[in-house]
Amino acid sequence: QSALTQPASVSGSPGQSITISCTGTASDIGGYNYVSWYQQHPGRAPKLVMYNVNHRPSGVSGRFSGSKSGNTASLTISGLQADDEADYFCSSYTSTNTPYVFGTGTKVTVL
Amino acid sequence: EVQLVQSGAEVKEAGESLKISCQGSAYDFATYWIGWVRQIPGRGLEWMGIIFPGDADTRYSPSFQGHVTFSADKSISTAFLQWSGLKASDTAMYYCARLRRGSANYHFDFWGQGTLVTVSS
């Protein structure tokens, strides 16, 4: 099972909106609504920021939103803030012999 | 608050054995799957597999099957990841995480702080 494909980097200025894409196949993103997103600051453990495509865990800012179309999922961060600078990984349940796959990761830079 | 606390960093030589731990608190440890995730420095996340502490049911990624072993002791709310013969390529950060599985869910909602394993050849 190959990793889901994400852009290596995305950047934006404070206050702007950015969108991170995550492309898979019909065996993972396209087949299930079990897409999650994790935020990882340098030297820290990943933190869940979105699950089931567009559900925010308690405590996660409403500036984060998720969506899916076909085999591609997206995470949008609006009103970009300095603390949003981190690595973001998407993930999905899959129907292959590895039931869970992560994305390649995207480094978000706040200019 | 749900917490997963992992054991400290380890430095080992190739061929040695190692067992690291992950202790949960503030929830019924036996009733949630625990997953293990590898992160090679500067790289992405890899799903290694999961274990259900309630009955020790395990699922391994084919990439890790046969090289690592998961176990759990629900009496002390602790899951373990072990190697019987480390390789230099096992050098990585290892995270445990609680898995929300079933009832239309499949995601890791709480993560341990990570255990850095360094293997010298």
mmCIF file of C-alpha atoms in Angstrom:
data_model
loop_
_atom_site.group_PDB
_atom_site.id
_atom_site.type_symbol
_atom_site.label_atom_id
_atom_site.label_comp_id
_atom_site.label_asym_id
_atom_site.label_seq_id
_atom_site.Cartn_x
_atom_site.Cartn_y
_atom_site.Cartn_z
ATOM 1 C CA GLN A 1 0.000 0.000 0.000
ATOM 2 C CA SER A 2 1.600 3.256 -1.105
ATOM 3 C CA ALA A 3 1.405 6.416 0.942
ATOM 4 C CA LEU A 4 -1.232 8.972 0.057
ATOM 5 C CA THR A 5 0.160 11.862 -1.975
ATOM 6 C CA GLN A 6 0.425 15.339 -0.470
ATOM 7 C CA PRO A 7 2.281 18.448 -1.649
ATOM 8 C CA ALA A 8 5.635 18.762 0.095
ATOM 9 C CA SER A 9 4.967 22.318 1.180
ATOM 10 C CA VAL A 10 2.275 24.978 1.308
ATOM 11 C CA SER A 11 2.708 28.518 2.528
ATOM 12 C CA GLY A 12 0.583 31.532 3.259
ATOM 13 C CA SER A 13 0.589 34.866 5.037
ATOM 14 C CA PRO A 14 -1.113 35.426 8.383
ATOM 15 C CA GLY A 15 -4.852 35.766 7.933
ATOM 16 C CA GLN A 16 -4.919 33.997 4.581
ATOM 17 C CA SER A 17 -6.454 30.615 3.826
ATOM 18 C CA ILE A 18 -4.541 27.613 2.576
ATOM 19 C CA THR A 19 -5.647 24.196 1.383
ATOM 20 C CA ILE A 20 -3.673 20.968 1.598
ATOM 21 C CA SER A 21 -4.614 18.189 -0.791
ATOM 22 C CA CYS A 22 -4.311 14.450 -0.207
ATOM 23 C CA THR A 23 -4.703 12.096 -3.153
ATOM 24 C CA GLY A 24 -5.343 8.389 -2.874
ATOM 25 C CA THR A 25 -7.299 5.759 -4.726
ATOM 26 C CA ALA A 26 -10.704 4.143 -4.776
ATOM 27 C CA SER A 27 -9.353 1.602 -2.247
ATOM 28 C CA ASP A 28 -8.793 4.244 0.398
ATOM 29 C CA ILE A 29 -9.985 7.853 0.205
ATOM 30 C CA GLY A 30 -12.429 7.198 -2.605
ATOM 31 C CA GLY A 31 -13.977 4.210 -0.898
ATOM 32 C CA TYR A 32 -14.430 5.381 2.671
ATOM 33 C CA ASN A 33 -15.209 8.483 4.708
ATOM 34 C CA TYR A 34 -12.493 7.577 7.199
ATOM 35 C CA VAL A 35 -10.105 10.383 6.236
ATOM 36 C CA SER A 36 -8.221 12.005 9.110
ATOM 37 C CA TRP A 37 -5.673 14.782 9.400
ATOM 38 C CA TYR A 38 -2.882 15.146 11.942
ATOM 39 C CA GLN A 39 -0.839 18.215 12.850
ATOM 40 C CA GLN A 40 2.731 17.736 14.029
ATOM 41 C CA HIS A 41 4.847 20.557 15.402
ATOM 42 C CA PRO A 42 8.631 20.012 15.397
ATOM 43 C CA GLY A 43 9.706 17.640 18.124
ATOM 44 C CA ARG A 44 6.115 16.893 19.138
ATOM 45 C CA ALA A 45 3.718 13.996 18.704
ATOM 46 C CA PRO A 46 1.035 14.192 16.015
ATOM 47 C CA LYS A 47 -2.301 15.677 17.045
ATOM 48 C CA LEU A 48 -5.663 14.845 15.475
ATOM 49 C CA VAL A 49 -7.236 17.922 13.867
ATOM 50 C CA MET A 50 -9.882 16.338 11.623
ATOM 51 C CA TYR A 51 -11.575 12.943 11.354
ATOM 52 C CA ASN A 52 -14.242 11.305 9.205
ATOM 53 C CA VAL A 53 -13.407 13.815 6.446
ATOM 54 C CA ASN A 54 -14.943 16.895 8.062
ATOM 55 C CA HIS A 55 -15.371 16.343 11.805
ATOM 56 C CA ARG A 56 -13.324 18.450 14.202
ATOM 57 C CA PRO A 57 -12.274 16.991 17.559
ATOM 58 C CA SER A 58 -13.199 18.954 20.623
ATOM 59 C CA GLY A 59 -10.748 21.788 21.160
ATOM 60 C CA VAL A 60 -9.640 22.147 17.554
ATOM 61 C CA SER A 61 -10.172 25.597 16.087
ATOM 62 C CA GLY A 62 -13.071 26.179 13.721
ATOM 63 C CA ARG A 63 -10.533 27.627 11.307
ATOM 64 C CA PHE A 64 -9.812 24.031 10.284
ATOM 65 C CA SER A 65 -12.190 22.369 7.841
ATOM 66 C CA GLY A 66 -12.100 19.204 5.762
ATOM 67 C CA SER A 67 -13.658 17.935 2.557
ATOM 68 C CA LYS A 68 -13.433 15.133 0.024
ATOM 69 C CA SER A 69 -14.128 14.737 -3.658
ATOM 70 C CA GLY A 70 -13.554 11.419 -5.342
ATOM 71 C CA ASN A 71 -10.103 10.102 -4.437
ATOM 72 C CA THR A 72 -8.848 13.428 -3.068
ATOM 73 C CA ALA A 73 -9.334 14.877 0.393
ATOM 74 C CA SER A 74 -8.497 18.409 1.477
ATOM 75 C CA LEU A 75 -7.759 20.271 4.689
ATOM 76 C CA THR A 76 -8.335 24.016 4.693
ATOM 77 C CA ILE A 77 -6.915 26.338 7.308
ATOM 78 C CA SER A 78 -8.496 29.768 7.276
ATOM 79 C CA GLY A 79 -7.232 32.864 9.080
ATOM 80 C CA LEU A 80 -3.724 31.421 9.091
ATOM 81 C CA GLN A 81 -1.831 31.954 12.354
ATOM 82 C CA ALA A 82 1.812 31.530 13.323
ATOM 83 C CA ASP A 83 0.997 28.490 15.433
ATOM 84 C CA ASP A 84 -0.410 26.715 12.376
ATOM 85 C CA GLU A 85 3.138 26.332 11.093
ATOM 86 C CA ALA A 86 3.700 22.568 11.320
ATOM 87 C CA ASP A 87 3.691 19.358 9.329
ATOM 88 C CA TYR A 88 0.298 17.959 8.360
ATOM 89 C CA PHE A 89 -0.393 14.333 7.526
ATOM 90 C CA CYS A 90 -3.576 12.955 6.030
ATOM 91 C CA SER A 91 -4.614 9.348 6.539
ATOM 92 C CA SER A 92 -7.293 6.941 5.448
ATOM 93 C CA TYR A 93 -8.688 3.510 6.111
ATOM 94 C CA THR A 94 -7.968 1.186 3.198
ATOM 95 C CA SER A 95 -9.312 -2.090 1.888
ATOM 96 C CA THR A 96 -5.819 -3.443 1.262
ATOM 97 C CA ASN A 97 -3.768 -5.719 3.527
ATOM 98 C CA THR A 98 -2.562 -2.640 5.424
ATOM 99 C CA PRO A 99 -5.829 -1.203 6.714
ATOM 100 C CA TYR A 100 -4.520 2.280 7.429
ATOM 101 C CA VAL A 101 -2.273 4.520 5.369
ATOM 102 C CA PHE A 102 -0.756 7.936 5.989
ATOM 103 C CA GLY A 103 0.028 10.681 3.540
ATOM 104 C CA THR A 104 3.524 11.827 2.617
ATOM 105 C CA GLY A 105 3.151 14.953 4.743
ATOM 106 C CA THR A 106 2.969 18.679 3.997
ATOM 107 C CA LYS A 107 5.025 21.360 5.655
ATOM 108 C CA VAL A 108 2.941 24.473 6.222
ATOM 109 C CA THR A 109 4.895 27.700 6.473
ATOM 110 C CA VAL A 110 3.402 30.960 7.698
ATOM 111 C CA LEU A 111 5.219 33.743 5.892
ATOM 112 C CA GLU B 1 -7.895 13.654 30.454
ATOM 113 C CA VAL B 2 -6.869 10.673 28.338
ATOM 114 C CA GLN B 3 -3.098 10.232 28.330
ATOM 115 C CA LEU B 4 -0.651 7.790 26.825
ATOM 116 C CA VAL B 5 2.800 7.890 28.387
ATOM 117 C CA GLN B 6 5.636 6.080 26.675
ATOM 118 C CA SER B 7 8.925 4.802 28.051
ATOM 119 C CA GLY B 8 12.122 6.766 27.536
ATOM 120 C CA ALA B 9 14.629 6.899 24.723
ATOM 121 C CA GLU B 10 16.743 3.824 24.037
ATOM 122 C CA VAL B 11 20.184 3.354 22.514
ATOM 123 C CA LYS B 12 20.956 -0.178 21.412
ATOM 124 C CA GLU B 13 23.323 -2.113 19.212
ATOM 125 C CA ALA B 14 22.261 -4.116 16.211
ATOM 126 C CA GLY B 15 21.102 -7.599 17.136
ATOM 127 C CA GLU B 16 19.986 -6.661 20.638
ATOM 128 C CA SER B 17 16.446 -7.055 21.965
ATOM 129 C CA LEU B 18 14.222 -4.224 23.102
ATOM 130 C CA LYS B 19 10.787 -3.736 24.600
ATOM 131 C CA ILE B 20 9.200 -0.293 24.878
ATOM 132 C CA SER B 21 5.975 0.566 26.646
ATOM 133 C CA CYS B 22 2.908 2.758 26.424
ATOM 134 C CA GLN B 23 0.731 3.298 29.506
ATOM 135 C CA GLY B 24 -2.762 4.675 29.192
ATOM 136 C CA SER B 25 -4.774 6.533 31.801
ATOM 137 C CA ALA B 26 -8.171 8.166 32.303
ATOM 138 C CA TYR B 27 -10.067 5.686 30.140
ATOM 139 C CA ASP B 28 -10.899 1.963 30.002
ATOM 140 C CA PHE B 29 -7.630 0.757 28.476
ATOM 141 C CA ALA B 30 -8.961 -2.722 27.713
ATOM 142 C CA THR B 31 -11.709 -1.524 25.400
ATOM 143 C CA TYR B 32 -9.778 0.567 22.874
ATOM 144 C CA TRP B 33 -7.296 -0.616 20.258
ATOM 145 C CA ILE B 34 -3.755 0.740 20.585
ATOM 146 C CA GLY B 35 -1.774 1.413 17.431
ATOM 147 C CA TRP B 36 1.952 1.709 16.854
ATOM 148 C CA VAL B 37 3.335 4.212 14.353
ATOM 149 C CA ARG B 38 6.923 4.589 13.173
ATOM 150 C CA GLN B 39 8.491 7.869 12.113
ATOM 151 C CA ILE B 40 12.006 7.838 10.743
ATOM 152 C CA PRO B 41 13.655 11.220 11.491
ATOM 153 C CA GLY B 42 12.589 13.777 8.912
ATOM 154 C CA ARG B 43 10.191 11.360 7.278
ATOM 155 C CA GLY B 44 6.525 10.511 7.333
ATOM 156 C CA LEU B 45 4.354 8.284 9.487
ATOM 157 C CA GLU B 46 4.039 4.512 8.988
ATOM 158 C CA TRP B 47 1.262 2.343 10.424
ATOM 159 C CA MET B 48 2.886 -0.667 12.067
ATOM 160 C CA GLY B 49 -0.219 -2.343 13.421
ATOM 161 C CA ILE B 50 -2.661 -2.474 16.285
ATOM 162 C CA ILE B 51 -3.477 -4.496 19.397
ATOM 163 C CA PHE B 52 -6.681 -4.829 21.411
ATOM 164 C CA PRO B 53 -5.636 -5.019 25.076
ATOM 165 C CA GLY B 54 -8.891 -6.699 26.073
ATOM 166 C CA ASP B 55 -8.028 -9.988 24.356
ATOM 167 C CA ALA B 56 -4.578 -9.300 22.813
ATOM 168 C CA ASP B 57 -5.944 -9.516 19.274
ATOM 169 C CA THR B 58 -3.288 -8.097 16.969
ATOM 170 C CA ARG B 59 -3.044 -6.921 13.378
ATOM 171 C CA TYR B 60 0.329 -6.257 11.799
ATOM 172 C CA SER B 61 1.273 -4.323 8.714
ATOM 173 C CA PRO B 62 2.940 -6.722 6.256
ATOM 174 C CA SER B 63 5.941 -4.373 6.333
ATOM 175 C CA PHE B 64 6.524 -5.131 10.024
ATOM 176 C CA GLN B 65 5.070 -8.634 10.431
ATOM 177 C CA GLY B 66 7.675 -11.018 11.794
ATOM 178 C CA HIS B 67 10.082 -8.300 12.898
ATOM 179 C CA VAL B 68 8.141 -6.787 15.804
ATOM 180 C CA THR B 69 5.744 -8.129 18.413
ATOM 181 C CA PHE B 70 2.883 -6.329 20.112
ATOM 182 C CA SER B 71 1.661 -7.286 23.557
ATOM 183 C CA ALA B 72 -0.433 -5.738 26.297
ATOM 184 C CA ASP B 73 -1.108 -6.111 30.012
ATOM 185 C CA LYS B 74 -4.534 -4.691 30.703
ATOM 186 C CA SER B 75 -4.037 -5.042 34.464
ATOM 187 C CA ILE B 76 -1.496 -2.200 34.278
ATOM 188 C CA SER B 77 -3.044 -0.425 31.269
ATOM 189 C CA THR B 78 0.137 -0.870 29.260
ATOM 190 C CA ALA B 79 0.930 -1.897 25.715
ATOM 191 C CA PHE B 80 4.339 -3.035 24.538
ATOM 192 C CA LEU B 81 6.315 -3.083 21.317
ATOM 193 C CA GLN B 82 9.288 -5.395 21.141
ATOM 194 C CA TRP B 83 12.083 -6.495 18.865
ATOM 195 C CA SER B 84 14.177 -9.645 19.249
ATOM 196 C CA GLY B 85 16.912 -8.572 16.864
ATOM 197 C CA LEU B 86 17.258 -4.857 16.191
ATOM 198 C CA LYS B 87 18.657 -3.504 12.940
ATOM 199 C CA ALA B 88 20.189 -0.104 12.258
ATOM 200 C CA SER B 89 17.187 0.567 10.014
ATOM 201 C CA ASP B 90 14.941 0.384 13.104
ATOM 202 C CA THR B 91 16.319 3.743 14.213
ATOM 203 C CA ALA B 92 13.218 5.910 14.468
ATOM 204 C CA MET B 93 10.675 7.538 16.724
ATOM 205 C CA TYR B 94 7.889 5.170 17.731
ATOM 206 C CA TYR B 95 4.487 6.440 18.760
ATOM 207 C CA CYS B 96 1.600 4.642 20.363
ATOM 208 C CA ALA B 97 -1.859 6.033 19.806
ATOM 209 C CA ARG B 98 -5.402 5.176 20.810
ATOM 210 C CA LEU B 99 -7.509 4.033 17.892
ATOM 211 C CA ARG B 100 -11.157 4.911 17.528
ATOM 212 C CA ARG B 101 -12.363 1.920 15.476
ATOM 213 C CA GLY B 102 -15.836 0.863 14.594
ATOM 214 C CA SER B 103 -19.145 2.677 14.781
ATOM 215 C CA ALA B 104 -18.146 4.622 11.666
ATOM 216 C CA ASN B 105 -14.752 5.628 13.012
ATOM 217 C CA TYR B 106 -11.152 4.802 12.220
ATOM 218 C CA HIS B 107 -8.639 7.346 13.484
ATOM 219 C CA PHE B 108 -6.080 7.883 16.233
ATOM 220 C CA ASP B 109 -7.519 10.339 18.740
ATOM 221 C CA PHE B 110 -4.793 10.423 21.413
ATOM 222 C CA TRP B 111 -1.065 9.920 20.993
ATOM 223 C CA GLY B 112 1.847 9.132 23.264
ATOM 224 C CA GLN B 113 4.830 11.467 23.352
ATOM 225 C CA GLY B 114 6.985 9.028 21.381
ATOM 226 C CA THR B 115 9.986 6.834 22.168
ATOM 227 C CA LEU B 116 13.176 7.443 20.217
ATOM 228 C CA VAL B 117 15.027 4.236 19.420
ATOM 229 C CA THR B 118 18.593 4.529 18.143
ATOM 230 C CA VAL B 119 20.337 1.410 16.874
ATOM 231 C CA SER B 120 24.022 1.468 16.087
ATOM 232 C CA SER B 121 25.647 -0.994 13.761
#
